[in-house]
mmCIF file of C-alpha atoms and ligand atoms in Angstrom:
data_model
loop_
_atom_site.group_PDB
_atom_site.id
_atom_site.type_symbol
_atom_site.label_atom_id
_atom_site.label_comp_id
_atom_site.label_asym_id
_atom_site.label_seq_id
_atom_site.Cartn_x
_atom_site.Cartn_y
_atom_site.Cartn_z
ATOM 1 C CA UNK A 5 0.000 0.000 0.000
ATOM 2 C CA UNK A 6 1.467 3.353 -1.020
ATOM 3 C CA UNK A 7 0.785 6.402 1.120
ATOM 4 C CA UNK A 8 0.564 9.948 -0.208
ATOM 5 C CA UNK A 9 0.407 12.700 2.393
ATOM 6 C CA UNK A 10 -0.540 16.295 1.504
ATOM 7 C CA UNK A 11 1.310 18.601 3.894
ATOM 8 C CA UNK A 12 -0.433 21.941 3.503
ATOM 9 C CA UNK A 13 1.889 23.662 5.994
ATOM 10 C CA UNK A 14 0.513 27.095 6.999
ATOM 11 C CA UNK A 15 -1.851 27.378 4.045
ATOM 12 C CA UNK A 16 -5.616 27.086 3.601
ATOM 13 C CA UNK A 17 -8.463 28.614 5.548
ATOM 14 C CA UNK A 18 -11.445 26.447 6.463
ATOM 15 C CA UNK A 19 -13.320 27.708 3.429
ATOM 16 C CA UNK A 20 -10.420 26.864 1.113
ATOM 17 C CA UNK A 21 -10.111 23.464 2.769
ATOM 18 C CA UNK A 22 -13.772 22.696 2.060
ATOM 19 C CA UNK A 23 -13.343 23.590 -1.622
ATOM 20 C CA UNK A 24 -10.228 21.391 -1.779
ATOM 21 C CA UNK A 25 -12.013 18.481 -0.130
ATOM 22 C CA UNK A 26 -14.851 18.706 -2.654
ATOM 23 C CA UNK A 27 -12.406 18.764 -5.555
ATOM 24 C CA UNK A 28 -10.413 15.854 -4.186
ATOM 25 C CA UNK A 29 -13.585 13.924 -3.574
ATOM 26 C CA UNK A 30 -14.702 14.364 -7.197
ATOM 27 C CA UNK A 31 -11.270 13.529 -8.510
ATOM 28 C CA UNK A 32 -10.750 10.283 -6.616
ATOM 29 C CA UNK A 33 -14.233 8.821 -6.906
ATOM 30 C CA UNK A 34 -14.069 5.467 -5.167
ATOM 31 C CA UNK A 35 -10.297 5.709 -4.769
ATOM 32 C CA UNK A 36 -7.692 3.396 -6.211
ATOM 33 C CA UNK A 37 -6.623 0.030 -4.843
ATOM 34 C CA UNK A 38 -3.180 0.049 -3.268
ATOM 35 C CA UNK A 39 -3.228 3.817 -2.783
ATOM 36 C CA UNK A 40 -3.822 5.482 0.565
ATOM 37 C CA UNK A 41 -4.215 9.248 0.891
ATOM 38 C CA UNK A 42 -3.855 11.530 3.893
ATOM 39 C CA UNK A 43 -4.272 15.287 4.198
ATOM 40 C CA UNK A 44 -2.384 17.320 6.804
ATOM 41 C CA UNK A 45 -4.145 20.680 7.149
ATOM 42 C CA UNK A 46 -3.517 23.342 9.774
ATOM 43 C CA UNK A 47 -5.358 22.506 13.026
ATOM 44 C CA UNK A 48 -8.137 24.992 12.277
ATOM 45 C CA UNK A 49 -9.019 23.245 9.004
ATOM 46 C CA UNK A 50 -8.953 19.630 10.247
ATOM 47 C CA UNK A 51 -12.711 19.335 10.342
ATOM 48 C CA UNK A 52 -13.171 21.122 7.006
ATOM 49 C CA UNK A 53 -10.653 18.807 5.312
ATOM 50 C CA UNK A 54 -12.229 15.609 6.610
ATOM 51 C CA UNK A 55 -13.759 13.168 4.154
ATOM 52 C CA UNK A 56 -17.123 11.983 5.497
ATOM 53 C CA UNK A 57 -16.649 8.870 3.359
ATOM 54 C CA UNK A 58 -13.231 8.149 4.858
ATOM 55 C CA UNK A 59 -11.385 7.854 1.524
ATOM 56 C CA UNK A 60 -8.511 9.875 2.920
ATOM 57 C CA UNK A 61 -7.347 10.194 6.481
ATOM 58 C CA UNK A 62 -6.322 13.251 8.418
ATOM 59 C CA UNK A 63 -2.803 13.938 9.577
ATOM 60 C CA UNK A 64 -1.689 16.657 11.982
ATOM 61 C CA UNK A 65 1.387 18.705 11.123
ATOM 62 C CA UNK A 66 2.600 18.870 14.703
ATOM 63 C CA UNK A 67 1.666 17.921 18.269
ATOM 64 C CA UNK A 68 2.496 18.988 21.811
ATOM 65 C CA UNK A 69 5.317 17.212 23.621
ATOM 66 C CA UNK A 70 3.223 16.956 26.791
ATOM 67 C CA UNK A 71 -0.086 15.182 27.354
ATOM 68 C CA UNK A 72 -2.025 18.129 28.810
ATOM 69 C CA UNK A 73 -1.829 21.160 31.048
ATOM 70 C CA UNK A 74 -0.548 24.709 31.092
ATOM 71 C CA UNK A 75 1.062 24.893 27.644
ATOM 72 C CA UNK A 76 -0.482 27.926 25.985
ATOM 73 C CA UNK A 77 -0.807 27.518 22.237
ATOM 74 C CA UNK A 78 -0.211 23.776 22.141
ATOM 75 C CA UNK A 79 -2.496 21.003 20.871
ATOM 76 C CA UNK A 80 -2.299 17.559 22.452
ATOM 77 C CA UNK A 81 -2.259 14.133 20.843
ATOM 78 C CA UNK A 82 -5.541 13.327 22.590
ATOM 79 C CA UNK A 83 -7.167 16.374 20.982
ATOM 80 C CA UNK A 84 -5.854 15.312 17.588
ATOM 81 C CA UNK A 85 -7.160 11.780 18.016
ATOM 82 C CA UNK A 86 -10.561 13.130 18.956
ATOM 83 C CA UNK A 87 -10.477 15.514 15.961
ATOM 84 C CA UNK A 88 -10.194 12.457 13.723
ATOM 85 C CA UNK A 89 -6.468 12.335 12.947
ATOM 86 C CA UNK A 90 -4.804 9.053 12.151
ATOM 87 C CA UNK A 91 -1.270 10.352 11.476
ATOM 88 C CA UNK A 92 0.930 13.016 13.056
ATOM 89 C CA UNK A 93 3.985 14.530 11.387
ATOM 90 C CA UNK A 94 6.806 14.680 13.933
ATOM 91 C CA UNK A 95 10.172 16.355 13.426
ATOM 92 C CA UNK A 96 9.551 18.100 10.110
ATOM 93 C CA UNK A 97 12.714 20.026 9.219
ATOM 94 C CA UNK A 98 10.789 23.306 9.505
ATOM 95 C CA UNK A 99 9.961 22.402 13.115
ATOM 96 C CA UNK A 100 13.564 21.417 13.790
ATOM 97 C CA UNK A 101 15.108 24.450 12.077
ATOM 98 C CA UNK A 102 12.666 27.308 12.697
ATOM 99 C CA UNK A 103 11.271 26.211 16.054
ATOM 100 C CA UNK A 104 14.392 24.558 17.433
ATOM 101 C CA UNK A 105 12.864 21.139 18.068
ATOM 102 C CA UNK A 106 15.477 18.493 18.795
ATOM 103 C CA UNK A 107 15.799 14.871 19.855
ATOM 104 C CA UNK A 108 14.459 14.987 23.449
ATOM 105 C CA UNK A 109 11.390 17.063 22.488
ATOM 106 C CA UNK A 110 10.686 14.875 19.482
ATOM 107 C CA UNK A 111 11.021 11.691 21.547
ATOM 108 C CA UNK A 112 8.361 13.039 23.934
ATOM 109 C CA UNK A 113 6.116 13.927 21.008
ATOM 110 C CA UNK A 114 6.496 10.406 19.617
ATOM 111 C CA UNK A 115 5.535 8.988 22.974
ATOM 112 C CA UNK A 116 2.408 11.205 23.219
ATOM 113 C CA UNK A 117 1.405 10.221 19.685
ATOM 114 C CA UNK A 118 1.738 6.511 20.432
ATOM 115 C CA UNK A 119 -0.145 6.754 23.685
ATOM 116 C CA UNK A 120 -3.181 7.991 21.780
ATOM 117 C CA UNK A 121 -2.946 5.269 19.151
ATOM 118 C CA UNK A 122 -1.890 7.696 16.417
ATOM 119 C CA UNK A 123 0.734 6.856 13.810
ATOM 120 C CA UNK A 124 3.816 9.092 13.617
ATOM 121 C CA UNK A 125 5.299 10.235 10.336
ATOM 122 C CA UNK A 126 8.792 10.936 11.574
ATOM 123 C CA UNK A 127 10.861 13.188 9.285
ATOM 124 C CA UNK A 128 14.603 12.958 8.847
ATOM 125 C CA UNK A 129 17.057 14.461 6.394
ATOM 126 C CA UNK A 130 20.324 16.312 6.059
ATOM 127 C CA UNK A 131 20.991 19.921 5.079
ATOM 128 C CA UNK A 132 22.913 20.846 1.946
ATOM 129 C CA UNK A 133 25.983 21.636 4.012
ATOM 130 C CA UNK A 134 25.824 18.290 5.803
ATOM 131 C CA UNK A 135 25.408 16.491 2.483
ATOM 132 C CA UNK A 136 28.366 18.322 0.971
ATOM 133 C CA UNK A 137 30.542 17.481 3.973
ATOM 134 C CA UNK A 138 29.692 13.799 3.588
ATOM 135 C CA UNK A 139 27.696 13.793 6.822
ATOM 136 C CA UNK A 140 24.379 12.591 5.359
ATOM 137 C CA UNK A 141 24.481 9.078 6.829
ATOM 138 C CA UNK A 142 25.665 10.355 10.210
ATOM 139 C CA UNK A 143 22.763 12.836 10.377
ATOM 140 C CA UNK A 144 20.267 10.086 9.596
ATOM 141 C CA UNK A 145 21.800 7.867 12.265
ATOM 142 C CA UNK A 146 21.521 10.625 14.873
ATOM 143 C CA UNK A 147 17.952 11.519 13.930
ATOM 144 C CA UNK A 148 16.873 7.872 13.934
ATOM 145 C CA UNK A 149 18.199 7.479 17.493
ATOM 146 C CA UNK A 150 15.199 9.535 18.598
ATOM 147 C CA UNK A 151 13.028 6.550 17.648
ATOM 148 C CA UNK A 152 14.669 4.301 20.232
ATOM 149 C CA UNK A 153 11.649 4.591 22.546
ATOM 150 C CA UNK A 154 9.238 3.451 19.828
ATOM 151 C CA UNK A 155 8.646 -0.317 20.148
ATOM 152 C CA UNK A 156 9.989 -2.376 17.275
ATOM 153 C CA UNK A 157 6.564 -3.756 16.396
ATOM 154 C CA UNK A 158 4.848 -0.327 16.349
ATOM 155 C CA UNK A 159 3.424 1.050 13.096
ATOM 156 C CA UNK A 160 5.927 3.651 11.986
ATOM 157 C CA UNK A 161 6.402 5.910 8.997
ATOM 158 C CA UNK A 162 9.723 7.573 8.374
ATOM 159 C CA UNK A 163 9.928 10.311 5.745
ATOM 160 C CA UNK A 164 13.312 10.992 4.190
ATOM 161 C CA UNK A 165 13.198 14.708 3.483
ATOM 162 C CA UNK A 166 16.575 16.224 2.608
ATOM 163 C CA UNK A 167 16.340 19.863 3.696
ATOM 164 C CA UNK A 168 17.900 21.075 0.454
ATOM 165 C CA UNK A 169 15.109 19.472 -1.563
ATOM 166 C CA UNK A 170 12.180 20.946 0.371
ATOM 167 C CA UNK A 171 10.374 23.733 -1.443
ATOM 168 C CA UNK A 172 13.297 24.291 -3.810
ATOM 169 C CA UNK A 173 12.016 22.591 -6.953
ATOM 170 C CA UNK A 174 15.170 20.515 -6.723
ATOM 171 C CA UNK A 175 14.076 16.990 -5.775
ATOM 172 C CA UNK A 176 16.712 14.471 -4.755
ATOM 173 C CA UNK A 177 17.828 12.148 -7.542
ATOM 174 C CA UNK A 178 16.494 8.589 -7.463
ATOM 175 C CA UNK A 179 20.057 7.470 -6.618
ATOM 176 C CA UNK A 180 20.227 9.793 -3.593
ATOM 177 C CA UNK A 181 16.779 8.694 -2.378
ATOM 178 C CA UNK A 182 17.743 5.090 -2.873
ATOM 179 C CA UNK A 183 20.958 5.496 -0.903
ATOM 180 C CA UNK A 184 19.162 7.179 1.990
ATOM 181 C CA UNK A 185 16.416 4.538 1.989
ATOM 182 C CA UNK A 186 18.955 1.764 2.175
ATOM 183 C CA UNK A 187 20.665 3.497 5.058
ATOM 184 C CA UNK A 188 17.345 3.989 6.857
ATOM 185 C CA UNK A 189 16.303 0.368 6.264
ATOM 186 C CA UNK A 190 19.620 -0.735 7.732
ATOM 187 C CA UNK A 191 19.325 1.589 10.750
ATOM 188 C CA UNK A 192 15.733 0.506 11.340
ATOM 189 C CA UNK A 193 16.092 -3.165 10.491
ATOM 190 C CA UNK A 194 13.889 -5.438 12.538
ATOM 191 C CA UNK A 195 11.008 -2.981 12.444
ATOM 192 C CA UNK A 196 8.353 -5.027 10.730
ATOM 193 C CA UNK A 197 5.698 -2.337 10.364
ATOM 194 C CA UNK A 198 7.900 0.379 8.917
ATOM 195 C CA UNK A 199 7.173 2.296 5.733
ATOM 196 C CA UNK A 200 9.625 4.784 4.261
ATOM 197 C CA UNK A 201 8.366 7.864 2.430
ATOM 198 C CA UNK A 202 10.216 10.541 0.489
ATOM 199 C CA UNK A 203 9.542 14.272 0.595
ATOM 200 C CA UNK A 204 11.082 17.265 -1.157
ATOM 201 C CA UNK A 205 9.825 18.910 -4.371
ATOM 202 C CA UNK A 206 7.721 15.934 -5.456
ATOM 203 C CA UNK A 207 5.606 16.786 -8.515
ATOM 204 C CA UNK A 208 3.491 14.784 -10.977
ATOM 205 C CA UNK A 209 6.502 14.730 -13.327
ATOM 206 C CA UNK A 210 9.051 13.162 -10.960
ATOM 207 C CA UNK A 211 6.753 11.058 -8.743
ATOM 208 C CA UNK A 212 6.591 8.014 -10.961
ATOM 209 C CA UNK A 213 10.335 7.711 -11.381
ATOM 210 C CA UNK A 214 11.066 8.048 -7.669
ATOM 211 C CA UNK A 215 8.409 5.456 -6.835
ATOM 212 C CA UNK A 216 9.694 3.049 -9.461
ATOM 213 C CA UNK A 217 13.406 3.400 -8.845
ATOM 214 C CA UNK A 218 13.632 3.937 -5.096
ATOM 215 C CA UNK A 219 12.549 1.815 -2.206
ATOM 216 C CA UNK A 220 9.956 4.329 -1.020
ATOM 217 C CA UNK A 221 6.355 3.489 -0.268
ATOM 218 C CA UNK A 222 4.924 6.935 -0.739
ATOM 219 C CA UNK A 223 5.474 10.675 -0.439
ATOM 220 C CA UNK A 224 5.117 13.621 1.873
ATOM 221 C CA UNK A 225 4.145 16.429 -0.487
ATOM 222 C CA UNK A 226 4.210 20.147 0.311
ATOM 223 C CA UNK A 227 3.797 22.754 -2.420
ATOM 224 C CA UNK A 228 2.415 20.397 -5.070
ATOM 225 C CA UNK A 229 -0.267 19.146 -2.682
ATOM 226 C CA UNK A 230 -1.968 22.538 -2.423
ATOM 227 C CA UNK A 231 -4.032 21.804 -5.532
ATOM 228 C CA UNK A 232 -6.296 18.783 -5.220
ATOM 229 C CA UNK A 233 -5.800 17.842 -8.877
ATOM 230 C CA UNK A 234 -2.015 17.873 -8.589
ATOM 231 C CA UNK A 235 -2.060 15.879 -5.367
ATOM 232 C CA UNK A 236 -4.321 13.285 -7.007
ATOM 233 C CA UNK A 237 -2.075 13.194 -10.090
ATOM 234 C CA UNK A 238 0.974 12.442 -7.923
ATOM 235 C CA UNK A 239 -0.956 9.592 -6.349
ATOM 236 C CA UNK A 240 -1.773 8.315 -9.833
ATOM 237 C CA UNK A 241 -5.491 8.959 -9.507
HETATM 238 P P1 PGA B 313 7.732 20.375 -0.808
HETATM 239 O O1 PGA B 313 7.624 20.112 0.773
HETATM 240 O O2 PGA B 313 6.976 19.249 -1.484
HETATM 241 O O3 PGA B 313 7.075 21.710 -1.015
HETATM 242 O O4 PGA B 313 9.166 20.361 -1.168
HETATM 243 C C1 PGA B 313 7.740 18.821 1.299
HETATM 244 C C2 PGA B 313 7.625 18.865 2.792
HETATM 245 O O5 PGA B 313 8.086 19.839 3.405
HETATM 246 O O6 PGA B 313 7.068 17.947 3.400
#
């Protein structure tokens, strides 16, 4: 089963989300076997982006690192579960880089997500500088360490998202994705319910090749997911 996740980031009002959901609904009809879709809207548009027929699931873009309490501005895993989410993106490079989230915080988020029966989409990936200094594999190893508290038989999604490929129009080559996937499979060997996704400038024109030539089982899609038709095209629908 391939998984395609639309990461809207900080885009889309509730009204825009409703229009998108209608368009996506028309486009996908009864869906396509072997293809699973998820939409990750901002918190405020979760309800508006929901499919009453359940043909796509909801993902949250972030979650609090604590279960509940005096944390102004935060949204807990329990709230997300109740709002109908199935997946939660944890450790997106924008969260790491702009909001300073690191290993200990992310490990707590993963624990909160699991406690509520949600499935984490844990993002990893090196910066351009790290890649150019030959540190790519070392960065992945360090970021994967954060998963040590996640039981080996837990359902887990790991998205390889090289920072230099995100929002740049410069997707990683199939060879680079392949190399990273092999490294991740090695680092995470023994995890039976693991799926590896790729993210970073995925479009309808490069999706097929990456899916065919790399060991990925789906995509995390930012910019190109903001139009329902383009998102569906990437998913081959
Ligand atoms: P992009 O974003 O598809 O716009 O490169 C991917 C992501 O940040 O998940």
